Coordinates of C-alpha atoms in Angstrom, one line a residue:
X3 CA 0.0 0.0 0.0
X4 CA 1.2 3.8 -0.6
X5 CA 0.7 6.6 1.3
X6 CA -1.0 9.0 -1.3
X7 CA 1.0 11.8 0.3
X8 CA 3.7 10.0 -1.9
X9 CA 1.3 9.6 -4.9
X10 CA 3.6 11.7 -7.0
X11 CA 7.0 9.8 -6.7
X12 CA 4.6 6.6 -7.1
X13 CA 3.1 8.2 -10.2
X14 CA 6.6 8.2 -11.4
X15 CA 7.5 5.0 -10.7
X16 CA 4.8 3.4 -12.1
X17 CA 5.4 5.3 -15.2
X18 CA 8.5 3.7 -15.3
X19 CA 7.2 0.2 -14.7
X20 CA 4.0 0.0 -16.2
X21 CA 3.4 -3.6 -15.2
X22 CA 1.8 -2.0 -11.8
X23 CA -2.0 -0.4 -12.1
X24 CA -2.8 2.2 -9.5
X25 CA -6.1 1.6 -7.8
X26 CA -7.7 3.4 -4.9
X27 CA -7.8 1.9 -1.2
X28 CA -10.4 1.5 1.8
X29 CA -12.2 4.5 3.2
X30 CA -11.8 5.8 7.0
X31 CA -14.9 7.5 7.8
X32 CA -16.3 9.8 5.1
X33 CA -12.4 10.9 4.0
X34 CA -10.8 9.2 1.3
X35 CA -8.3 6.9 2.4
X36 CA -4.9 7.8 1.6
X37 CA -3.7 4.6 0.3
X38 CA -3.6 3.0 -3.2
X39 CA -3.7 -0.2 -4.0
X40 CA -1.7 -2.4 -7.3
X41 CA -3.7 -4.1 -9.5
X42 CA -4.1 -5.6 -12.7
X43 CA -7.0 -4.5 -15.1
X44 CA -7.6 -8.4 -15.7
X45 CA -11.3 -8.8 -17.2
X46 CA -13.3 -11.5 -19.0
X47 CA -14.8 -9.0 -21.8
X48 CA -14.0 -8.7 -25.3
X49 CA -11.3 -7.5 -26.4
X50 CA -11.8 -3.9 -26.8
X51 CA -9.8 -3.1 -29.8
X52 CA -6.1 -3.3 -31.6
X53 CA -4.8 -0.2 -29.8
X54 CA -6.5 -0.9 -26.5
X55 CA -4.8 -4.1 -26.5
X56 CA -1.2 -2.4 -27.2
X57 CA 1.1 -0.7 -24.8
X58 CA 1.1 2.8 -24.2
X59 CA 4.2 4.3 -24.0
X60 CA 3.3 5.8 -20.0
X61 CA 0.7 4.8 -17.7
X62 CA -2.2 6.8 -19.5
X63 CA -4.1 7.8 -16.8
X64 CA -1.5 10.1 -15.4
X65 CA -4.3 12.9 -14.6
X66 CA -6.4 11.3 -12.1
X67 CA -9.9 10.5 -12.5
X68 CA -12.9 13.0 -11.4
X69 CA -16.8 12.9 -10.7
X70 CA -19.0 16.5 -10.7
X71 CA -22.4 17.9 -11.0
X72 CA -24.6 15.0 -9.2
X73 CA -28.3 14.5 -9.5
X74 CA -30.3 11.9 -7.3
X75 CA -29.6 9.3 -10.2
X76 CA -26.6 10.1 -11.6
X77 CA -23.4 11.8 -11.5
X78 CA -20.6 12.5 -14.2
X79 CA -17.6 10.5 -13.8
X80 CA -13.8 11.8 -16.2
X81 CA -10.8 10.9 -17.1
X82 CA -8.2 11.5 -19.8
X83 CA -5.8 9.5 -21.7
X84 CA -2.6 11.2 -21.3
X85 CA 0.4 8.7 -20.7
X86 CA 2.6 12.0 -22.0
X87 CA 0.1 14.9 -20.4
X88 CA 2.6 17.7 -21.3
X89 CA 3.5 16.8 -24.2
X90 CA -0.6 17.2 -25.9
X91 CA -1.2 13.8 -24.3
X92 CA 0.8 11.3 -26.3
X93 CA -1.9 9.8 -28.1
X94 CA -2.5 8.5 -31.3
X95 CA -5.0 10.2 -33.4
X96 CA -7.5 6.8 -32.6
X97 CA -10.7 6.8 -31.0
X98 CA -10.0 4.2 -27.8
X99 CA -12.7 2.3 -26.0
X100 CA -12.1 2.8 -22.6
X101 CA -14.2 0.5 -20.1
X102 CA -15.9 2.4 -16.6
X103 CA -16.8 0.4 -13.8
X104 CA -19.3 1.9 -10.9
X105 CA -19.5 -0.1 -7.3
X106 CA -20.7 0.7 -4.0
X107 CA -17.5 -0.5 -2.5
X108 CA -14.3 0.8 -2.4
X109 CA -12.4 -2.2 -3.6
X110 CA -14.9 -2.7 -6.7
X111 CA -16.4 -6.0 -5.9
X112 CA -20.1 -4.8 -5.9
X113 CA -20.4 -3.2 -9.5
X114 CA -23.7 -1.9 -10.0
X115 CA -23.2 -0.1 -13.4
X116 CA -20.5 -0.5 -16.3
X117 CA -20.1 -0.4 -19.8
X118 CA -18.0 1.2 -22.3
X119 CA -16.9 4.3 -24.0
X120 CA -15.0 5.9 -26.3
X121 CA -11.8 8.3 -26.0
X122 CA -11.5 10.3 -28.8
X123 CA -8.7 12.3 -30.3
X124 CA -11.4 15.6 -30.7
X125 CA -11.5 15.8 -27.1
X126 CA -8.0 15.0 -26.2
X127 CA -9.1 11.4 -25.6
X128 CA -10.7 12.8 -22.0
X129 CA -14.4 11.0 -21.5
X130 CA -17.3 11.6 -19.3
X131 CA -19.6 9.2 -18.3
X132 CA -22.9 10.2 -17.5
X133 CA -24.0 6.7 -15.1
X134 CA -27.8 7.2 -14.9
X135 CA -29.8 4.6 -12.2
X136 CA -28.0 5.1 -9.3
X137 CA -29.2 5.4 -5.3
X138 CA -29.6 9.0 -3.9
X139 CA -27.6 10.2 -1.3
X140 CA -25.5 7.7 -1.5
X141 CA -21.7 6.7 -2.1
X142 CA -19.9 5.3 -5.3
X143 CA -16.7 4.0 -6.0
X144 CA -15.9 4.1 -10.0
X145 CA -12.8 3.2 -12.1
X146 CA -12.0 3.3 -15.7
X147 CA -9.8 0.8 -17.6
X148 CA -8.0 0.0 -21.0
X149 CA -6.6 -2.8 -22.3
X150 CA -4.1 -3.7 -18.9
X151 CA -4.4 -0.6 -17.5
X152 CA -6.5 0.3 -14.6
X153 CA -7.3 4.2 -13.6
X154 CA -7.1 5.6 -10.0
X155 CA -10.3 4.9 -7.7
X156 CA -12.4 7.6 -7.5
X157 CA -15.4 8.4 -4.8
X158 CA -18.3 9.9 -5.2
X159 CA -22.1 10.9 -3.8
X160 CA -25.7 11.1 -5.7
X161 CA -27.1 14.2 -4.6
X162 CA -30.6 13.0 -2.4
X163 CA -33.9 12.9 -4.3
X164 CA -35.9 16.2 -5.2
X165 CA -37.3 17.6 -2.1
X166 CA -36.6 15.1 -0.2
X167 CA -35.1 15.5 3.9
X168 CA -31.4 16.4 4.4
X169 CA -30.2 17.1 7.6
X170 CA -26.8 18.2 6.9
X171 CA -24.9 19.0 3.3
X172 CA -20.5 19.7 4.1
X173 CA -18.5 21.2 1.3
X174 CA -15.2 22.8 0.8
X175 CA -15.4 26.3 -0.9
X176 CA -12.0 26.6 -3.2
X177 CA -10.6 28.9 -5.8
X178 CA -7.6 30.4 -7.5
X179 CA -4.6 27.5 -7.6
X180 CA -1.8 29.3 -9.5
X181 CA 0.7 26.5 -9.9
X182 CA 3.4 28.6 -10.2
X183 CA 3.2 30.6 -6.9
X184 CA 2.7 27.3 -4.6
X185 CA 1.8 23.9 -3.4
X186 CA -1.8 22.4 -3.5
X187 CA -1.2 21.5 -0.1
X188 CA -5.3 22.9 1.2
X189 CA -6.3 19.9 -1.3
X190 CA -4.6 17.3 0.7
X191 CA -6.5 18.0 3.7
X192 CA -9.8 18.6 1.7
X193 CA -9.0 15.0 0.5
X194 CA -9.4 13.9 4.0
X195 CA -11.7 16.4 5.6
X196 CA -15.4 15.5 6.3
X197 CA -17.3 16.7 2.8
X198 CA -20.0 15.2 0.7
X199 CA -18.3 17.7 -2.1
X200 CA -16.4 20.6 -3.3
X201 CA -17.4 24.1 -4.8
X202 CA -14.8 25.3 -7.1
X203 CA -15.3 28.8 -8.1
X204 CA -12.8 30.1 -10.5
X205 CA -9.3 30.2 -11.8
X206 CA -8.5 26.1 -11.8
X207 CA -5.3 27.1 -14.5
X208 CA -3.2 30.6 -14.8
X209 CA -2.7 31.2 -18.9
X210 CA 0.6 33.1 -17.9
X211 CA 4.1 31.8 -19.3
X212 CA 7.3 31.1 -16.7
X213 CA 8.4 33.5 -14.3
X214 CA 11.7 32.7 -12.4
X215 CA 12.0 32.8 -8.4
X216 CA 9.1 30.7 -7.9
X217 CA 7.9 27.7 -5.8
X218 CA 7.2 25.8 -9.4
X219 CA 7.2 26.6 -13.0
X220 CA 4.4 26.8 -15.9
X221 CA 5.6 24.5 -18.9
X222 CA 5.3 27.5 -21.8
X223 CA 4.6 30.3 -22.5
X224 CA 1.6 32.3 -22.7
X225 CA -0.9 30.2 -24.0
X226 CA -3.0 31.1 -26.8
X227 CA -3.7 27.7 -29.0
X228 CA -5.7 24.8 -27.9
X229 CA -2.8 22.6 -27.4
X230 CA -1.8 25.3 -25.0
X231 CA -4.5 25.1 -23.2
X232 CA -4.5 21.1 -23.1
X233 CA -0.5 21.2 -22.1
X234 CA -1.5 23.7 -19.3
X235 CA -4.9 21.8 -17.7
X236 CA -2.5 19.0 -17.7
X237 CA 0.0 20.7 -16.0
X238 CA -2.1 21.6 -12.7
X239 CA -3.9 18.2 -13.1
X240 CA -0.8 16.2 -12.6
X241 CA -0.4 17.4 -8.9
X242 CA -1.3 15.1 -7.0
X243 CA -3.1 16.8 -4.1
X244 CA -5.3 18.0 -6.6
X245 CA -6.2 14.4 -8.1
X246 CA -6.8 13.2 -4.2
X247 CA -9.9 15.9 -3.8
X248 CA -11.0 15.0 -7.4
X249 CA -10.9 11.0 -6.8
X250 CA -12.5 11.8 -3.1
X251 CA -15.5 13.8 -3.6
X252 CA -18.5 14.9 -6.6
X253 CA -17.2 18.8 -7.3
X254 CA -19.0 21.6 -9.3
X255 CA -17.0 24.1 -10.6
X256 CA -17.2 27.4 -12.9
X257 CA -14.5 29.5 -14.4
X258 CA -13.4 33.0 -13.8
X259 CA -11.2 34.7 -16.0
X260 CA -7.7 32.8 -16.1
X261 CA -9.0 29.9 -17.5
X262 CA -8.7 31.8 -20.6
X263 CA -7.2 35.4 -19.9
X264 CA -7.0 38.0 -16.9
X265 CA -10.1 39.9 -16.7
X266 CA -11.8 39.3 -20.3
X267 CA -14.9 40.4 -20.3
X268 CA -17.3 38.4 -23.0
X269 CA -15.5 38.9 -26.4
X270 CA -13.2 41.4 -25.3
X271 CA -9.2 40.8 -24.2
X272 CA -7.6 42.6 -21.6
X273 CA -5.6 44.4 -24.5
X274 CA -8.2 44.9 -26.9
X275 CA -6.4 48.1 -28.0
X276 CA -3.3 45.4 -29.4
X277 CA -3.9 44.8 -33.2
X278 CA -3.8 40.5 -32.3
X279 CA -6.5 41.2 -29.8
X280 CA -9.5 42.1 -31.7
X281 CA -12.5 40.3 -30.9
X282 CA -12.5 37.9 -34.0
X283 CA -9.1 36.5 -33.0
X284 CA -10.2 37.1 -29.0
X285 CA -13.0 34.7 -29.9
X286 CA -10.7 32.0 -31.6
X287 CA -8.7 32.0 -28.2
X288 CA -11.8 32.1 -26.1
X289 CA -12.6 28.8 -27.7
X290 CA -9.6 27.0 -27.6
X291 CA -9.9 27.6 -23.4
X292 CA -13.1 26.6 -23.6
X293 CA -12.8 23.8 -25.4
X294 CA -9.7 22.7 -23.2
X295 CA -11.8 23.4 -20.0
X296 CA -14.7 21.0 -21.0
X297 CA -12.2 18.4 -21.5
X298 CA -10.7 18.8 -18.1
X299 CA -13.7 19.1 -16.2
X300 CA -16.4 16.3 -14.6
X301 CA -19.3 19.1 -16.3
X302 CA -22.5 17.5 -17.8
X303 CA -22.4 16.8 -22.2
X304 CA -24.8 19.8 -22.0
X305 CA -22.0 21.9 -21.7
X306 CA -20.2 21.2 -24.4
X307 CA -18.7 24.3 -25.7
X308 CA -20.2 25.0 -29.5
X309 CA -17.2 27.5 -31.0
X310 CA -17.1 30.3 -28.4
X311 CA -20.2 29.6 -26.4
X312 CA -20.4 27.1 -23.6
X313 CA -23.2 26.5 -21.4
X314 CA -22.0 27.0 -17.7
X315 CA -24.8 28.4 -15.6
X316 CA -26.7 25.7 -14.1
X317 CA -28.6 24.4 -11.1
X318 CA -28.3 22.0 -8.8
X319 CA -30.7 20.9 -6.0
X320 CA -29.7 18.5 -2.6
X321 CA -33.0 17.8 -1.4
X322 CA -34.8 20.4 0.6
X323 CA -32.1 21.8 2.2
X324 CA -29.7 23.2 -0.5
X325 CA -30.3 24.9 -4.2
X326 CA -26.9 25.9 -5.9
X327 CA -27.4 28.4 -8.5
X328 CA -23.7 28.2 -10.5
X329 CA -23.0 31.5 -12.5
X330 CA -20.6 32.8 -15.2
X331 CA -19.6 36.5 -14.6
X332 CA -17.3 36.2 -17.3
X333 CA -18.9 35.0 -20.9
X334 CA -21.6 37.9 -20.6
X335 CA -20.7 40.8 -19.2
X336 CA -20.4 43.8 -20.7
X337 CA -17.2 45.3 -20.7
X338 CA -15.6 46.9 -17.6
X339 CA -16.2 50.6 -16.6
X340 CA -14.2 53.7 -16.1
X341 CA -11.4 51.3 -18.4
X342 CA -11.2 48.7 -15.6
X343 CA -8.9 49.2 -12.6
X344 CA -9.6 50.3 -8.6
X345 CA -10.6 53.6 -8.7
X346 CA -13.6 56.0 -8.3
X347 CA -16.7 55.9 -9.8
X348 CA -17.7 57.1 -13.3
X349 CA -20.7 57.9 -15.4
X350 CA -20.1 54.2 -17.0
X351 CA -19.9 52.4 -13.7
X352 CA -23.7 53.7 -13.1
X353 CA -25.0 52.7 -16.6
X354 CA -28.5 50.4 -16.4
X355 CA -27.6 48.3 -19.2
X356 CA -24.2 47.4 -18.1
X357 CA -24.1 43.9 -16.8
X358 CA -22.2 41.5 -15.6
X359 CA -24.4 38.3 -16.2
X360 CA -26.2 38.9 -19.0
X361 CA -30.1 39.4 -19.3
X362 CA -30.6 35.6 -20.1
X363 CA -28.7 34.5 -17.1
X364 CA -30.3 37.2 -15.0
X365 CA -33.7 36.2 -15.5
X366 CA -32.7 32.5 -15.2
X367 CA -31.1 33.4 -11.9
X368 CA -34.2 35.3 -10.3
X369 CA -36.6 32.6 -11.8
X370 CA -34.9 29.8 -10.0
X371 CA -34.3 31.9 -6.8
X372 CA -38.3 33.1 -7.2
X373 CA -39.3 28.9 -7.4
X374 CA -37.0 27.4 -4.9
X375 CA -38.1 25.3 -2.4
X376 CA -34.8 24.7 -0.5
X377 CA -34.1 26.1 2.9
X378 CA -30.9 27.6 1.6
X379 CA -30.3 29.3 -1.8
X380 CA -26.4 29.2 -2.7
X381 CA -25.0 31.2 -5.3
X382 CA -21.8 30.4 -6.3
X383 CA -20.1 32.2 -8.8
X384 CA -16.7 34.0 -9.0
X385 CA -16.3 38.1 -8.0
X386 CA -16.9 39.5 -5.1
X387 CA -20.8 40.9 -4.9
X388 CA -20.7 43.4 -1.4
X389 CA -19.4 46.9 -1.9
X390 CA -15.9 47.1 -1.2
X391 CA -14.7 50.6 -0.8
X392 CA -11.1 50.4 -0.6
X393 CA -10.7 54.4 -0.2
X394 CA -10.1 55.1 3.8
X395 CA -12.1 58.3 4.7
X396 CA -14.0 60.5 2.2
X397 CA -14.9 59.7 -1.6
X398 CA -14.3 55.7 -2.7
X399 CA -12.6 53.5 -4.5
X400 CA -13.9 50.2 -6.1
X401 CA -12.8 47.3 -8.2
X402 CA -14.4 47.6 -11.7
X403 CA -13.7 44.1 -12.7
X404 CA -16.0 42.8 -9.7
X405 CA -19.6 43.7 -8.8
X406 CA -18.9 47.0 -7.8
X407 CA -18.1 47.9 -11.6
X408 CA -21.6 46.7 -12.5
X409 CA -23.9 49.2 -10.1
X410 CA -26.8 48.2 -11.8
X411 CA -27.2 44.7 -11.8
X412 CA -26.3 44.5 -8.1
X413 CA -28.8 47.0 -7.1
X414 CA -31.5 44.9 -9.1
X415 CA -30.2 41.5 -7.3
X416 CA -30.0 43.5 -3.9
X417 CA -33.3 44.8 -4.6
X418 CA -34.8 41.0 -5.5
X419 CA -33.9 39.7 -2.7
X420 CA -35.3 42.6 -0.6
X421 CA -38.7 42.4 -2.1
X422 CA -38.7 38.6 -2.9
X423 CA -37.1 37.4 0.1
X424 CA -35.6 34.0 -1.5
X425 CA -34.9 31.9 1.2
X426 CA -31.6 32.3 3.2
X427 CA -29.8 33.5 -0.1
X428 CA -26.3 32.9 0.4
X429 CA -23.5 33.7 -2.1
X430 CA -20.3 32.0 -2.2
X431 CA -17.2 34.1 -4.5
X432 CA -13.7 33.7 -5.1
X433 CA -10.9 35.9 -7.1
X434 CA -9.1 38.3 -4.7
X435 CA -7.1 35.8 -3.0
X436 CA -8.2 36.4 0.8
X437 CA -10.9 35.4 3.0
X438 CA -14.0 37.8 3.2
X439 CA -16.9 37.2 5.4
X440 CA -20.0 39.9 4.6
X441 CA -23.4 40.7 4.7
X442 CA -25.3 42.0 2.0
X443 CA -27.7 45.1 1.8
X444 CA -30.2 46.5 0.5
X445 CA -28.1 49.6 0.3
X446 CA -24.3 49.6 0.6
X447 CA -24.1 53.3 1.5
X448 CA -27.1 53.0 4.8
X449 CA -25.9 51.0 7.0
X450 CA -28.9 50.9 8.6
X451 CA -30.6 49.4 5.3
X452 CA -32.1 46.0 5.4
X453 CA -29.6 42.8 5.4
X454 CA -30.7 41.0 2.6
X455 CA -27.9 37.9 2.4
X456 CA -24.4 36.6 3.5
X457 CA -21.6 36.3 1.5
X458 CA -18.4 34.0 1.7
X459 CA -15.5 34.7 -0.1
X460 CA -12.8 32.1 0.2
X461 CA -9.0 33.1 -0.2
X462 CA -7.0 31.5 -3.1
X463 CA -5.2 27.4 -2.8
X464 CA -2.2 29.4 -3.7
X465 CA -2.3 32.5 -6.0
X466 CA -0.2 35.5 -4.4
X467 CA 2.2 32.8 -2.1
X468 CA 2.3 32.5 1.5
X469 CA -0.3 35.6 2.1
X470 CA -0.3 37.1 5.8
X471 CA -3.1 37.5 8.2
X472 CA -3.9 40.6 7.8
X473 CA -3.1 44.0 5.7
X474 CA -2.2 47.4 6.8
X475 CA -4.0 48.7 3.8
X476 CA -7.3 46.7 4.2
X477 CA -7.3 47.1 7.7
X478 CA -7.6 51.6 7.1
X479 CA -10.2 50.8 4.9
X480 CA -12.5 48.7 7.3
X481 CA -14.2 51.1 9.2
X482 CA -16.0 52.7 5.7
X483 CA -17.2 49.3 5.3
X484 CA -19.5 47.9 8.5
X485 CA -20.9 45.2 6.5
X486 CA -17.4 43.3 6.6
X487 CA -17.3 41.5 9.5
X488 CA -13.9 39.7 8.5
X489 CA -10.9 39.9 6.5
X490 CA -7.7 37.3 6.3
X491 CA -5.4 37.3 3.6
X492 CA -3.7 33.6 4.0
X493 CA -3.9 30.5 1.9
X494 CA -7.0 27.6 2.2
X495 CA -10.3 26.6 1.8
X496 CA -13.7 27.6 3.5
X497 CA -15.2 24.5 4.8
X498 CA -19.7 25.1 4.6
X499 CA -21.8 23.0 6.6
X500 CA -25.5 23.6 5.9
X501 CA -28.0 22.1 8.2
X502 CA -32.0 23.1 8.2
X503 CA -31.2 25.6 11.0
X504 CA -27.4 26.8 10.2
X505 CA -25.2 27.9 7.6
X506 CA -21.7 27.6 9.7
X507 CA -18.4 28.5 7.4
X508 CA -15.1 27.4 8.8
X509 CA -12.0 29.6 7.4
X510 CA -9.2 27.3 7.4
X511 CA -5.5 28.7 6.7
X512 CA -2.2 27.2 6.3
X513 CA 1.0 28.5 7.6
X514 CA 2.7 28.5 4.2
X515 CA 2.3 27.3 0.7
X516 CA 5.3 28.1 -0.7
X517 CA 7.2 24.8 0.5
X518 CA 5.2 21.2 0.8
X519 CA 5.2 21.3 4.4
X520 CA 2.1 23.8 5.4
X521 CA 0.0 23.4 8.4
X522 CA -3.8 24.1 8.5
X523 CA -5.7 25.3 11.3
X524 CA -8.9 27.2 11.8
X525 CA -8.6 31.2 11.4
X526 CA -12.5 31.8 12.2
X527 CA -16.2 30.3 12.0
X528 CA -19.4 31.8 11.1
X529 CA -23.0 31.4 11.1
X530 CA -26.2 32.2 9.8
X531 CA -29.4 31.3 11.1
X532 CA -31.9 30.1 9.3
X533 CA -34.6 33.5 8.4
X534 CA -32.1 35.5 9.9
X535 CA -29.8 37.9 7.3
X536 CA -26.6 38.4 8.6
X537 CA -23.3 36.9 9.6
X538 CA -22.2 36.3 13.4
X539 CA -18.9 35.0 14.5
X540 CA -18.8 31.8 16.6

């Protein structure tokens, strides 16, 4: 047995010896165990194929396997061929049959679904499996295989059935993972903390070449091609923290703007004003990153990017307790005011037909929040939605790349939940790379004005390095903003635990991330009652 914790020198010696098959272990509790077992992929079916049959030239399933988005009877199960992930994948240009095995034990003696599907070269031979007829609320264990080759195990959890009883829902709250600038250490103890799964809001690869002086180094250049994109998801996906939370728990992600470049907005580059930025060629780079971020995902077929477009917003329902309502801030907007930037307020930032969703996605968002039955309505989704003046004093200052750019359509949200009281809205963002606990009003500038939700904002896994615990500069701007009841600027993960009476967030830090070796602890918790608006420290 191997200690995952050693999964990446393993990884490297079983791409050296290919006559061992990873496998998953046991379980302790509700954590993944950390041990992985050697097996053969030895089965009775047909053969699947001449180059099934062959030998790769690496282990091909180098990048882990993953689950995401699950219903009450089903979930998405991935994985990619890739025994040379750096190097666009190694593969032949041959569709593959790859097998998939579902069990409800963790050493796959109890299969309950399998079958077969294929690995294509058009999608970088990655496959999901959609595995319909399952149990709600309740545990899998899933593997894929191909010719002698057996994949990782991976865990994961049906969602429970449509308005049916839950009396607790755990997840970790993540975002921002710049390879570069650290170790994925807060995903080794996600791997082993207490979860039924994770909520990834943004930023899973920087599109930034090498920079010297850091912790670890990019493998190009800026990318700009689709094989950029594939080289640099494969990158981040070989760590193998990362694969431990993917192989232990069902996630549901969205982007933000690195998964294709810093703070795009729609069809519009950060340098639109360059000559190879204009929004034709913008576009043809927009859906390279898309394509590349389907492929690496555990999303649902729906979302299956068509040129530039990809369906991302979505919803997903855990009985009566929870509604998720997953957003894109980034495909719709309209373009940042006053030319982007922190800085005061201008005649754009104010416009009523700027927006930062889209009117499509707007609607959708306030029909689903109007219709919900759950006791808690989560919005997850990628900039920070509370005004955040960052100007101590007189006047303000405010980020035009987050909601506070886009006046309008946080007024009418504000104002929705106000007058349609949802309930216990509750929005969960990412991006800025520190921990944020705030409430949200009906009016940013009355303190006095009605508390209308609670809003989490989780710090980054390791964009910006080791981080401190708190900031001069932030802490001269606090007093403007009384909604903000915390601030830490250190790496980790928010750990949510909803229960029909509670929302409690725990803000968990580590000590460093710029060597292996960080420790976690608890920075703060918070809760919000159930019909109750408003954060309070615990």
């Amino acid at each position: 047995m191997v200690d995952y914790r050693n999964f990446e020198q393993f990884l490297h010696s079983r791409i050296k010896r290919r006559n061992l098959i990873i496998g998953a272990g046991g379980l302790s509790g509700l954590a993944i165990a950390n041990q992985f077992s050697h097996q053969r992929a030895m089965s009775a079916d047909k053969p699947l194929g001449v180059y099934a049959r062959s030998r790769f030239s690496n282990y091909p399933f180098t990048l882990g396997v993953a689950s995401g988005d699950p219903y009450p009877t089903s979930v998405v199960i991935w994985t990619r061929l890739a025994p040379e992930p750096l190097n666009g994948g190694g593969m032949p240009p041959a569709n593959v049959p790859i097998r998939w095995e579902m069990a409800t034990d963790a050493d796959m003696r109890r299969i309950v679904s399998r079958g077969t599907v294929l690995a294509t070269p058009q999608l970088a031979h990655s496959v999901r499996v959609v595995v319909e007829g399952l149990q709600s609320d309740t545990w899998y264990w899933y593997r894929f295989l191909v010719g002698q080759e057996a994949s990782p195990i991976g865990r994961t959890r049906t969602a429970p059935l449509a308005g049916g009883y839950l009396n607790k829902l755990n997840f970790a709250l993540v975002s921002c993972q710049h390879y570069e600038q650290g170790y994925y250490t807060a995903y080794k103890y996600i791997a082993q903390d207490d979860l039924n799964l994770v909520v990834h809001v943004g930023d899973y690869i920087y599109e930034g070449g090498i920079s010297n002086n850091r912790p670890r180094q990019h493998n190009s250049s800026e990318i700009l091609t689709l094989e950029d994109y594939r080289n640099r998801h494969a990158l981040y996906k070989t760590d193998s923290n990362l694969q431990a939370a993917h192989a232990a728990f069902p996630w549901i992600v969205t982007w933000d703007d690195h998964e294709v470049e810093n703070n795009y907005a729609n069809d519009i580059s950060e340098i639109d004003t360059e000559p190879d930025q204009n929004r034709a060629i913008f576009l043809q780079r927009r859906a390279a990153a898309y394509q590349a971020y389907y492929e690496h995902m555990p999303l649902r077929p729906f979302s299956r990017p068509v040129g530039p477009d990809m369906q991302l917003f979505r919803r997903l329902s855990f009985g009566n307790l929870a509604t998720f309502h997953v957003l894109d801030t980034r495909q719709y907007r309209t373009d940042q005011p006053c030319g982007d930037g922190t800085k005061e307020r201008c005649p754009e930032n104010l416009d009523p037909n700027a927006t930062i969703t889209g009117k499509r996605q707007e609607d959708w968002l306030y029909r689903g929040l109007n219709s919900s039955q759950a006791k808690w309505n989560v919005l997850a989704q990628q900039v920070v939605v509370a005004q955040i003046d960052t100007k101590p004093g007189k006047g303000g200052t405010y980020s035009m790349d987050k909601w506070d750019g886009y006046v309008a359509s946080r007024d009418r949200l504000m104002r929705f939940l106000e007058q349609r009281k949802p309930s216990n809205p509750v929005v969960l963002s990412g991006d800025i790379h520190s921990n944020w606990a705030m409430n949200l009003k009906a009016d940013f500038n009355n303190p006095e004005s009605t508390t209308v939700g609670s809003e989490f904002v989780c710090t980054s896994i390791t964009s910006g390095g080791d981080g401190a615990d708190t900031s001069p500069n932030v802490q001269a701007y606090l007093p403007d903003n009384p909604h903000i009841k915390f601030f830490n600027g250190q790496r980790g993960y928010v750990r949510c635990a909803l229960t029909p009476t509670t929302c409690k967030t725990d803000y968990l830090v580590l000590s460093n991330v710029t060597t292996p070796f960080g420790i976690i602890s608890k920075r703060a918790s918070f809760v919000v009652e159930n019909g109750r608006p408003g954060i309070q420290q615990v």
